[in-house]
Coordinates of N, CA and C in Angstrom, one line a residue:
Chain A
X38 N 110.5 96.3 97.5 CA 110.9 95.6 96.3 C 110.4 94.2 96.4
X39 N 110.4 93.4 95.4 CA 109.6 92.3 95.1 C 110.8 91.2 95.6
X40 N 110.5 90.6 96.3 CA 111.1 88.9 96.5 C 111.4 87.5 96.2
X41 N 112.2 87.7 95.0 CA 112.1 86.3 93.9 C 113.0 85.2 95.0
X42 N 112.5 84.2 94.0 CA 113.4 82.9 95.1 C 113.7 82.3 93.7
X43 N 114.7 81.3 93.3 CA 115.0 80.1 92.4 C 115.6 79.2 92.6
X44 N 114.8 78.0 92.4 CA 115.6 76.5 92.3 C 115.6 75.9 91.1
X45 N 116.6 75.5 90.9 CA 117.7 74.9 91.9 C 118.7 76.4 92.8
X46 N 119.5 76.2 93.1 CA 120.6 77.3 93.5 C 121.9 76.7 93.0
X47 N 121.5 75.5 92.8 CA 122.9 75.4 91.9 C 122.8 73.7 91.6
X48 N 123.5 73.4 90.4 CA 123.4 72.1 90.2 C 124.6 71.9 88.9
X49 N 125.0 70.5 89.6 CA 126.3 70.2 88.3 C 125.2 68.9 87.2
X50 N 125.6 69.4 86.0 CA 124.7 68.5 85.1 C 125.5 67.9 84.1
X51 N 125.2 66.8 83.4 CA 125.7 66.3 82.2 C 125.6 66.7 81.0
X52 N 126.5 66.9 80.1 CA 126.3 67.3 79.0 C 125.1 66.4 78.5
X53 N 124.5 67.1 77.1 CA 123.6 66.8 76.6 C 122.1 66.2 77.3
X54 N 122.1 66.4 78.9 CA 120.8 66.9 79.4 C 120.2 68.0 79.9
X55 N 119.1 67.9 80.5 CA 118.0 69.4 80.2 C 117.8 70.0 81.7
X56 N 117.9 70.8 81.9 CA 117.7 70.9 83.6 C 116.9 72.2 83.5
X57 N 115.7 72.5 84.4 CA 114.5 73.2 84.5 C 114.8 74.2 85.3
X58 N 115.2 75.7 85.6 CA 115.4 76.6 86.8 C 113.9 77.6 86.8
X59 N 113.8 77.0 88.1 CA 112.0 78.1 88.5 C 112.4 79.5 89.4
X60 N 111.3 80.0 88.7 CA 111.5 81.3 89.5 C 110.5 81.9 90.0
X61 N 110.3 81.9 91.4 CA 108.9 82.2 92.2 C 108.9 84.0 92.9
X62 N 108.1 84.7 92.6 CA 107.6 86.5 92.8 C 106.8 86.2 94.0
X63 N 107.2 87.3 95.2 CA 106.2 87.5 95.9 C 104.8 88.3 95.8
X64 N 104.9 88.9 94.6 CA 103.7 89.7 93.8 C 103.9 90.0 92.3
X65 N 102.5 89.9 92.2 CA 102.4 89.6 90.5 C 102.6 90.5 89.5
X66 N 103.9 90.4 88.8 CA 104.2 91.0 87.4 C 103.6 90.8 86.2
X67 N 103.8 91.9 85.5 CA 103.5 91.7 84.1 C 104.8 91.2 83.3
X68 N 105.7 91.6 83.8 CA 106.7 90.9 82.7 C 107.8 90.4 84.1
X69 N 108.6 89.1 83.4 CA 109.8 88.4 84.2 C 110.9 88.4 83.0
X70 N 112.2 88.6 83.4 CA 113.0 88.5 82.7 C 113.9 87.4 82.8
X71 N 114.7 86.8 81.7 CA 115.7 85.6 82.3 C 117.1 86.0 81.5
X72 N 118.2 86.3 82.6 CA 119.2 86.8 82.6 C 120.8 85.4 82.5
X73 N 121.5 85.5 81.8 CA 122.5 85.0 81.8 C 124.2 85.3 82.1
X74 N 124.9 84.9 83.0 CA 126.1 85.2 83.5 C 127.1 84.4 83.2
X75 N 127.6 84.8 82.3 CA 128.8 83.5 82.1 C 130.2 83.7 82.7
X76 N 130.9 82.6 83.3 CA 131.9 83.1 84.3 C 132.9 84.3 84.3
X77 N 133.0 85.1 85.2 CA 133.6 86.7 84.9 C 132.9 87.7 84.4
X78 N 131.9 87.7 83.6 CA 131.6 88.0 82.8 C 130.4 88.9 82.9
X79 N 129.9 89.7 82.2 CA 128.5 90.6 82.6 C 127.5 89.7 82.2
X80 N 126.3 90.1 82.3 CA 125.5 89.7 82.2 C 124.6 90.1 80.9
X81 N 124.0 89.4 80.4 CA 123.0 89.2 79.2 C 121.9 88.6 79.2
X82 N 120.8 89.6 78.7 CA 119.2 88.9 78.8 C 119.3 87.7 77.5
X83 N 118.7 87.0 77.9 CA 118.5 85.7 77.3 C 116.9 86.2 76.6
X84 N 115.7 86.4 77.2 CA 114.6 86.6 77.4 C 113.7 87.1 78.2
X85 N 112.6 87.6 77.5 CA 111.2 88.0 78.5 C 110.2 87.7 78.1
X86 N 109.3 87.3 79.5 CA 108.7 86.1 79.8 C 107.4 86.9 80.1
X87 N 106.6 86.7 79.5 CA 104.8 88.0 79.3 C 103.8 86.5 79.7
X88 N 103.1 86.7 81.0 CA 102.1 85.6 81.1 C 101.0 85.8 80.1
X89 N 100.7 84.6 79.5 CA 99.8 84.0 78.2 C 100.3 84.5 77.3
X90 N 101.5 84.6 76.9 CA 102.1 84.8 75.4 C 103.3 84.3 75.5
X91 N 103.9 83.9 74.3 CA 105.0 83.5 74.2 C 106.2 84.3 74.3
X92 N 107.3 83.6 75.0 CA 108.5 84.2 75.8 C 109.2 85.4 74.2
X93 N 110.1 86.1 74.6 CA 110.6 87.1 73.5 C 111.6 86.9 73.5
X94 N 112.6 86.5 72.8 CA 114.1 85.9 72.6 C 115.0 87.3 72.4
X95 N 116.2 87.1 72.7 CA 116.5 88.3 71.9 C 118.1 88.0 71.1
X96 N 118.8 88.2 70.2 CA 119.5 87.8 69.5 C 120.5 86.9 70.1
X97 N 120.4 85.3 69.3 CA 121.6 84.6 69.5 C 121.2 83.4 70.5
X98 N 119.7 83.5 71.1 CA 119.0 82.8 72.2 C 117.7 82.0 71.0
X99 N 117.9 80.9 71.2 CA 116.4 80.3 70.5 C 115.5 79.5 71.4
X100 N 114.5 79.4 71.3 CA 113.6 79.0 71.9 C 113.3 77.5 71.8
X101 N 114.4 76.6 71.3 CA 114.7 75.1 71.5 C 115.5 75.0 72.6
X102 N 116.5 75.9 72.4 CA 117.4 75.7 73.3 C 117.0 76.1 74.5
X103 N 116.1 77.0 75.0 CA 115.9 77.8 76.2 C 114.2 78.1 76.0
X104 N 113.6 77.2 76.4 CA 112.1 77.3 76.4 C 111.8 77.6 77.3
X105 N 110.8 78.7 77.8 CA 110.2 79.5 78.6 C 108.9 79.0 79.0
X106 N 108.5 78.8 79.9 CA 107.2 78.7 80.2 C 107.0 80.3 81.4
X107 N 105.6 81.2 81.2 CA 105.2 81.0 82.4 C 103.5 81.4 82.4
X108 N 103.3 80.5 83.5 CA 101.9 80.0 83.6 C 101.0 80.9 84.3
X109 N 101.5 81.9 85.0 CA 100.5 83.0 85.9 C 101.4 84.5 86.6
X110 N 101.2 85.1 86.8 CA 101.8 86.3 86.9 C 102.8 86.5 88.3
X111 N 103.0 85.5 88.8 CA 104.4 85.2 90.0 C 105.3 83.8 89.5
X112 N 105.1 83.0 88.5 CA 106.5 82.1 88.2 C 106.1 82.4 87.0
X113 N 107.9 81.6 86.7 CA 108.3 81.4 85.3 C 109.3 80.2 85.6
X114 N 109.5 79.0 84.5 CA 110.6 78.6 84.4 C 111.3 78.7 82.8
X115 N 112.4 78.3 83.4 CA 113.6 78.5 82.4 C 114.2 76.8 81.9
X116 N 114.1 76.5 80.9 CA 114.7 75.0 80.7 C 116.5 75.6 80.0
X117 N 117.2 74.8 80.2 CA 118.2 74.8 79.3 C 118.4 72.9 78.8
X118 N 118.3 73.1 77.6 CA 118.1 71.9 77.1 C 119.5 72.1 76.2
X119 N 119.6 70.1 76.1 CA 121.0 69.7 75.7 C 122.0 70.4 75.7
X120 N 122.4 70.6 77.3 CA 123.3 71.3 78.0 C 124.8 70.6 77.4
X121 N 125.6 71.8 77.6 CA 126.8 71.7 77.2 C 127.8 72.2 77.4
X122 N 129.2 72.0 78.1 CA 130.1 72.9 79.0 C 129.8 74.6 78.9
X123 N 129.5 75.0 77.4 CA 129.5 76.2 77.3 C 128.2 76.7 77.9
X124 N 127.5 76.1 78.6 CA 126.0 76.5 79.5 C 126.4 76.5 80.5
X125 N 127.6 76.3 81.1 CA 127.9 76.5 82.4 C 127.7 78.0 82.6
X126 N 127.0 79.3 83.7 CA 126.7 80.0 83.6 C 125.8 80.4 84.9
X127 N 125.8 81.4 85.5 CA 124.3 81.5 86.4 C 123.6 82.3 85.7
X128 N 122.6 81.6 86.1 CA 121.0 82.3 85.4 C 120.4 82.9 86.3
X129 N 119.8 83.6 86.4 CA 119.0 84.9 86.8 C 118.0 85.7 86.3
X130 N 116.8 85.3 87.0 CA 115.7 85.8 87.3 C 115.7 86.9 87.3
X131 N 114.3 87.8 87.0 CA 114.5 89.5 87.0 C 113.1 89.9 86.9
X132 N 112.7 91.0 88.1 CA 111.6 91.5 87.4 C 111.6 92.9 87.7
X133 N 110.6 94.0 87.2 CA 110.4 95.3 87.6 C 109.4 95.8 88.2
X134 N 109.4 96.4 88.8 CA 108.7 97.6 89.8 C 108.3 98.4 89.0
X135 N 107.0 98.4 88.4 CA 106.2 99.5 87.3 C 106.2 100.9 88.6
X136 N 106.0 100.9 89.7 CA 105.9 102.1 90.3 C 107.3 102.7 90.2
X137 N 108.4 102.0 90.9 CA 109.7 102.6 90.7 C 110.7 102.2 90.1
X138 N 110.2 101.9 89.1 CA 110.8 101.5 87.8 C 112.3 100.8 88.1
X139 N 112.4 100.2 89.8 CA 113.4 99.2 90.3 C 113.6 98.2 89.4
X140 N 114.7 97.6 88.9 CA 114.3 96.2 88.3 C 115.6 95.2 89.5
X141 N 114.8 94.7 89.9 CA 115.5 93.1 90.7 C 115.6 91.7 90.1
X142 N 116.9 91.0 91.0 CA 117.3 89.8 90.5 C 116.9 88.9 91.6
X143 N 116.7 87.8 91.1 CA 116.9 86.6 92.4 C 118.5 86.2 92.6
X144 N 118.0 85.5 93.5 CA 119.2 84.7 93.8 C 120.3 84.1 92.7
X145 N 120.1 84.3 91.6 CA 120.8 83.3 90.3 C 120.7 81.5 90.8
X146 N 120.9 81.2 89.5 CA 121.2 79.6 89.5 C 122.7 79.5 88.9
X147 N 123.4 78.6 89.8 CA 124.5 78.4 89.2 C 124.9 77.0 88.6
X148 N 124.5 76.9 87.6 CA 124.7 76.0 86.8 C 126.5 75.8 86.2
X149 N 126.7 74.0 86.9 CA 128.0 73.8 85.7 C 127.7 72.3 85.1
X150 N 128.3 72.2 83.7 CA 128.0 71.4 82.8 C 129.3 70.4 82.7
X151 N 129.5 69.1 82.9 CA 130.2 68.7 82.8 C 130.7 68.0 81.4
Chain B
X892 N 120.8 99.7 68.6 CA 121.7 98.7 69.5 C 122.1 99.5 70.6
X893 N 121.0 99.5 71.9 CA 122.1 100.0 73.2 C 123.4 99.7 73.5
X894 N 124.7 99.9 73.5 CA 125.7 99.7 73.8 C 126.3 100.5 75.4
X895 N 126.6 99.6 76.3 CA 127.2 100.4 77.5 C 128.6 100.0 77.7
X896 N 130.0 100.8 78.1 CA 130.7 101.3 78.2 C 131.2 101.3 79.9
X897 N 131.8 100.9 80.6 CA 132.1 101.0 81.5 C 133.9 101.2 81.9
X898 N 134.5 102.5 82.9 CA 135.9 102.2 82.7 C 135.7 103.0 84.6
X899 N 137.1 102.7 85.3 CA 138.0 101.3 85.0 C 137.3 100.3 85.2
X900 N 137.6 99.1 84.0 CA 137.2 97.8 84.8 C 137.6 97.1 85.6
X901 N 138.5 97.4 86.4 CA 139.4 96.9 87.8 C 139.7 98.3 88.6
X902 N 139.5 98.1 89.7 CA 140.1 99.5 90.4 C 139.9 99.2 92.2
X903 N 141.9 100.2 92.1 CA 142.1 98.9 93.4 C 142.4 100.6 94.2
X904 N 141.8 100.7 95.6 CA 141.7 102.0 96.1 C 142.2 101.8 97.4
X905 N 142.4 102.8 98.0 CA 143.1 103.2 99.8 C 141.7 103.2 100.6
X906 N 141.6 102.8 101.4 CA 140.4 103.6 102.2 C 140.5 104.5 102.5
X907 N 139.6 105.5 102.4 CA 139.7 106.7 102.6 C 140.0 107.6 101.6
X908 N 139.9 107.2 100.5 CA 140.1 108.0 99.1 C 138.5 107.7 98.7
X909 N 138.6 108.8 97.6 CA 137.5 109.1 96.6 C 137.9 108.4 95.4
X910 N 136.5 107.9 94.9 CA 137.5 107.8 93.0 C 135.4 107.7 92.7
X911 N 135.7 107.6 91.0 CA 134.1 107.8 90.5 C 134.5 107.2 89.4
X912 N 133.5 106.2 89.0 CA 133.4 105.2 87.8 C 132.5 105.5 86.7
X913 N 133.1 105.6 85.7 CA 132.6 106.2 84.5 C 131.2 105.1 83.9
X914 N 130.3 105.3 83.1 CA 129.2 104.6 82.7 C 129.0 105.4 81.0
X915 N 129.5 105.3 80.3 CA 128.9 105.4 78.9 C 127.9 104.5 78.3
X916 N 126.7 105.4 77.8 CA 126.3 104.6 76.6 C 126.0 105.2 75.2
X917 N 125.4 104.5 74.2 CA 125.8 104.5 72.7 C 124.6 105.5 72.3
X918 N 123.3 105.2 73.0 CA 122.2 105.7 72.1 C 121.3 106.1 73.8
X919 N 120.0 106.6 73.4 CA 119.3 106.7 74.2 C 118.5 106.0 75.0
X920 N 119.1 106.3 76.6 CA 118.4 105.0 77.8 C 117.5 105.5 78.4
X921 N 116.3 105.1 78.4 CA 115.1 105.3 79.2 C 115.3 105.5 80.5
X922 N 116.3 104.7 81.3 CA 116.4 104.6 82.5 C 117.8 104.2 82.8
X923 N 118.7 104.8 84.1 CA 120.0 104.0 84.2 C 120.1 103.5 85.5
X924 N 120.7 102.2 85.6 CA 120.9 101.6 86.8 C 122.2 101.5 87.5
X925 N 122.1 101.2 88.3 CA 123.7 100.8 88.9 C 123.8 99.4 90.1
X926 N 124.1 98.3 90.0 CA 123.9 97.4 90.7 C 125.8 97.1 91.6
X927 N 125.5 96.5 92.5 CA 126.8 95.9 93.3 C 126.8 94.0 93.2
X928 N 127.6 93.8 93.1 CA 127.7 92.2 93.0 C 128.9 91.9 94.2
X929 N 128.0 91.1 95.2 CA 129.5 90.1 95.5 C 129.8 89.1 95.0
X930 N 131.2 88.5 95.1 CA 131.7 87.4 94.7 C 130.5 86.2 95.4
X931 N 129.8 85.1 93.8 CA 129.1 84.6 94.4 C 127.7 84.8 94.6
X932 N 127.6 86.0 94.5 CA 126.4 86.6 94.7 C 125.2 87.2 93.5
X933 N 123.8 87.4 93.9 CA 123.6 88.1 92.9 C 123.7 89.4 93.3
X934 N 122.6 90.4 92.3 CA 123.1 91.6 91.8 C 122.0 92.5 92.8
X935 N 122.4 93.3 93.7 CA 121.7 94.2 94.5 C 121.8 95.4 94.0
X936 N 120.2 95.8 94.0 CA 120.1 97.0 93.0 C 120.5 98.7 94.1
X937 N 121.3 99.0 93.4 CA 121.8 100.5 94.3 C 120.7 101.9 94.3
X938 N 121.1 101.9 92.9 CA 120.3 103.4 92.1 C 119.4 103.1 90.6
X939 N 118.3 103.8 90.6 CA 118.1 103.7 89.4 C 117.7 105.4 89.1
X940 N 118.3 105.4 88.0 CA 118.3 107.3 87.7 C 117.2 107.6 86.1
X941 N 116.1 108.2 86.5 CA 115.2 108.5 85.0 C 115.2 109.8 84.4
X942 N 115.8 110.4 84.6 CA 116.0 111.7 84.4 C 117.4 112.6 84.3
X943 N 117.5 113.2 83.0 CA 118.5 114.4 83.6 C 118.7 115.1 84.4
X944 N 120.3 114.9 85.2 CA 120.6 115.8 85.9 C 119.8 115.3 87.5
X945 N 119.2 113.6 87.4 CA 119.1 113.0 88.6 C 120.3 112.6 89.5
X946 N 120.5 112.4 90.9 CA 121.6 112.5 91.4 C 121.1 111.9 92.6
X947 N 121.7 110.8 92.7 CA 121.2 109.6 93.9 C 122.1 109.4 95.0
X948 N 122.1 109.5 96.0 CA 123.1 109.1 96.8 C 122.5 108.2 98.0
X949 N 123.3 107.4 98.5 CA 122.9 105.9 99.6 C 124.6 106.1 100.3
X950 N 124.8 106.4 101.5 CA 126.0 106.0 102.3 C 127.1 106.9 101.4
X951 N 128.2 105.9 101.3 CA 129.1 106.3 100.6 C 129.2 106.5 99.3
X952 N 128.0 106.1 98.2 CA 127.9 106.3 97.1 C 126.8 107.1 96.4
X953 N 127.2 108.1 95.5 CA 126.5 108.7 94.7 C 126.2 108.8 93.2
X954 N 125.4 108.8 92.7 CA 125.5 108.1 91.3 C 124.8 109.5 90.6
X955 N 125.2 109.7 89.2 CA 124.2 111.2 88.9 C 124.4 110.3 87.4
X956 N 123.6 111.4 86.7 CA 122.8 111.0 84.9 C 123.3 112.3 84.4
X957 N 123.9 112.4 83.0 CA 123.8 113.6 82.3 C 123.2 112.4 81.2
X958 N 122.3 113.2 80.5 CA 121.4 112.3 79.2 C 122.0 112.6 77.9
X959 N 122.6 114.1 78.1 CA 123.0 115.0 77.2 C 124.7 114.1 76.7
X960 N 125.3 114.0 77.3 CA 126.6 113.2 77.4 C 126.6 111.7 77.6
X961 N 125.6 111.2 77.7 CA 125.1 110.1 77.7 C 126.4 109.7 78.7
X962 N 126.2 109.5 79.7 CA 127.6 109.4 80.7 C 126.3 109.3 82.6
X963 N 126.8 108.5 82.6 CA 126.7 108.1 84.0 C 127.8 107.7 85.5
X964 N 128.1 108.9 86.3 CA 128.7 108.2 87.4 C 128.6 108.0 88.5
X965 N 129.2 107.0 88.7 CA 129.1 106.5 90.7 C 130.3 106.8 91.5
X966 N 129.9 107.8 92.0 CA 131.4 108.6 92.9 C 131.4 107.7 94.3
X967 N 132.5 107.2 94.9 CA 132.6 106.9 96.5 C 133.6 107.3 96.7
X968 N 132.5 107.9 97.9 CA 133.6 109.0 99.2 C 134.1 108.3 100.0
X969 N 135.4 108.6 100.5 CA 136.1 107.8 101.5 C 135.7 106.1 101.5
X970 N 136.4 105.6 101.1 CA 135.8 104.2 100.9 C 136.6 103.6 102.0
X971 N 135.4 102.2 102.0 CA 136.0 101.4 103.4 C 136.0 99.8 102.5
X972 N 136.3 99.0 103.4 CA 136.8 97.9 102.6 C 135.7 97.2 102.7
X973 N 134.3 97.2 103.3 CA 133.0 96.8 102.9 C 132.8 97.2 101.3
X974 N 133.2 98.0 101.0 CA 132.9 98.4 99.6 C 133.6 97.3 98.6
X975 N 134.3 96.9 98.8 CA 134.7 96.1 97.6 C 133.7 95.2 97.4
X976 N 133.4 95.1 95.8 CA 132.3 94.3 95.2 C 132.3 94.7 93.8
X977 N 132.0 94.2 92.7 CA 131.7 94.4 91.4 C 130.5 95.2 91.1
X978 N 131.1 96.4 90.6 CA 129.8 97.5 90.4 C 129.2 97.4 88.4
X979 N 128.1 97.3 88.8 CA 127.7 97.1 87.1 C 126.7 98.5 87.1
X980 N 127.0 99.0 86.0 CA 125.5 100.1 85.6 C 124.8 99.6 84.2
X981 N 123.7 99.7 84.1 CA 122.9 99.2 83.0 C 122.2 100.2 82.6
X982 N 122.0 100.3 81.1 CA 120.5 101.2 80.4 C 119.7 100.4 80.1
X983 N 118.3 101.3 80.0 CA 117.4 100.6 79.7 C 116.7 101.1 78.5
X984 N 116.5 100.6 77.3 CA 115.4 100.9 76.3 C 114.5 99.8 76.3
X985 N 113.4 100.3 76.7 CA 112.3 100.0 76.8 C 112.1 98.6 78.4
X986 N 111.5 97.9 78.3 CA 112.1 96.7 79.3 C 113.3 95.9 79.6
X987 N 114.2 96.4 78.3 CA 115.0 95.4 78.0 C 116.4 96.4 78.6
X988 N 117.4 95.5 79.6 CA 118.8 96.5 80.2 C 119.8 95.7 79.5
X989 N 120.9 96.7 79.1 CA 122.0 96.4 78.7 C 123.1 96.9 80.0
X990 N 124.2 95.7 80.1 CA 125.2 96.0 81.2 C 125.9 96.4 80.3
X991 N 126.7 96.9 81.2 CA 128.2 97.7 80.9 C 129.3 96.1 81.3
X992 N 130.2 96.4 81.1 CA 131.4 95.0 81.2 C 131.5 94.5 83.1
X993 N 131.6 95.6 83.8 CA 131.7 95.9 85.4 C 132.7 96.4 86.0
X994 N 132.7 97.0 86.9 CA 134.1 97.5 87.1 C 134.2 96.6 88.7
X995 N 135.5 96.1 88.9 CA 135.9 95.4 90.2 C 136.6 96.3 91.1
X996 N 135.9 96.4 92.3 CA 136.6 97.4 93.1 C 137.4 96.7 93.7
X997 N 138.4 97.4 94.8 CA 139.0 96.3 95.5 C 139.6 97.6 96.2
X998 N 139.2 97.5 97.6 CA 139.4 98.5 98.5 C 140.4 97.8 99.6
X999 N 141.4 99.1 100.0 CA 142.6 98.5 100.3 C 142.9 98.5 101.7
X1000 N 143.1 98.1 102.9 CA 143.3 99.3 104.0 C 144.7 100.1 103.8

């Protein structure tokens, strides 16, 4: 299975600033996903992240608020911009295994917003 | 709209007992998963099931698919208190997974 890494691993931030979570593959995907965990709580895709096309939102997520970059087929990052207690959350990386249709997470980022 | 279903969402066990966690979903999943979470932790992938009537097993846990019943579960035998951890199962239509709520085990001696 594939070996993602993400930094930060965790970071306390200010409301109304932007903080960048990267996410590095030990081999190259066609698609990365970006996953969100809010405290207790299951988990929800935020996004997927297709290198040279624009990221895919999926209901309730906009792309001001959560801008996607990724630049080559092993990273992606994730911004969360004008953060806000309710962004407190860990975020989580994701990709799949076209052979065995595994899908893996990284490490999460654990983001709190003060 | 995938919708997943998960029951019990708390379940507190003996070691050494059996029990098996239910996984419903709404419409049809390409693929089903089942992940363990520790407190803290991320999500380590267990099983992933593509087929009817697939039936996975790792250690103490076994996980099977009916497509027809749209119903997924993860049976553990004799459990030990390494097992406690938050179990999620997810569908998949198309790239995109939908979780179920989770179920929290909590294994007892």
């Amino acid at each position: 299975s594939a070996v993602i890494s993400q930094k930060p691993s965790r970071d306390i931030c200010q409301r109304g600033t932007s903080l960048t979570i990267q996410c590095q593959v030990d081999s190259q995907v066609t698609m990365m996903f970006w996953y969100r965990q809010q405290p207790g709580q299951s988990l929800t895709l935020i996004a997927t992240a297709n290198q040279g096309s624009e990221a895919t939102y999926e209901s309730g997520f906009v792309i001001d608020k959560f801008p996607i970059s990724r630049p080559n087929l092993t990273f992606s990052t994730l911004t969360v911009s004008n953060m806000s207690p309710e962004d407190s959350s860990i975020y989580l990386c994701s990709v799949r295994d076209r052979d065995s249709f595994g899908q893996f997470f990284g490490p999460g980022t654990r983001l709190t917003v003060l | 709209e995938l919708k997943v279903e998960q029951n019990p969402l708390f379940l507190s066990m003996q070691e050494g007992k059996n029990y098996t966690i239910y996984c419903n979903y709404s419409t049809t999943s390409d693929r089903l998963y089942w992940y363990r979470q520790d407190p803290g932790k991320s999500l380590e992938s267990l099983f992933v099931l593509l087929s009817n009537g697939a039936v996975k097993q790792e250690g103490r846990l076994m996980a099977s698919l009916d497509t027809k019943a749209r119903l997924s579960t993860l049976h553990i035998t004799a459990a030990v208190h390494d097992l406690s951890a938050t179990y999620f199962c997810a569908g998949a239509r198309g790239s995109r997974l939908t979780f179920g709520e989770g179920t929290q085990l909590t294994v007892n001696p």
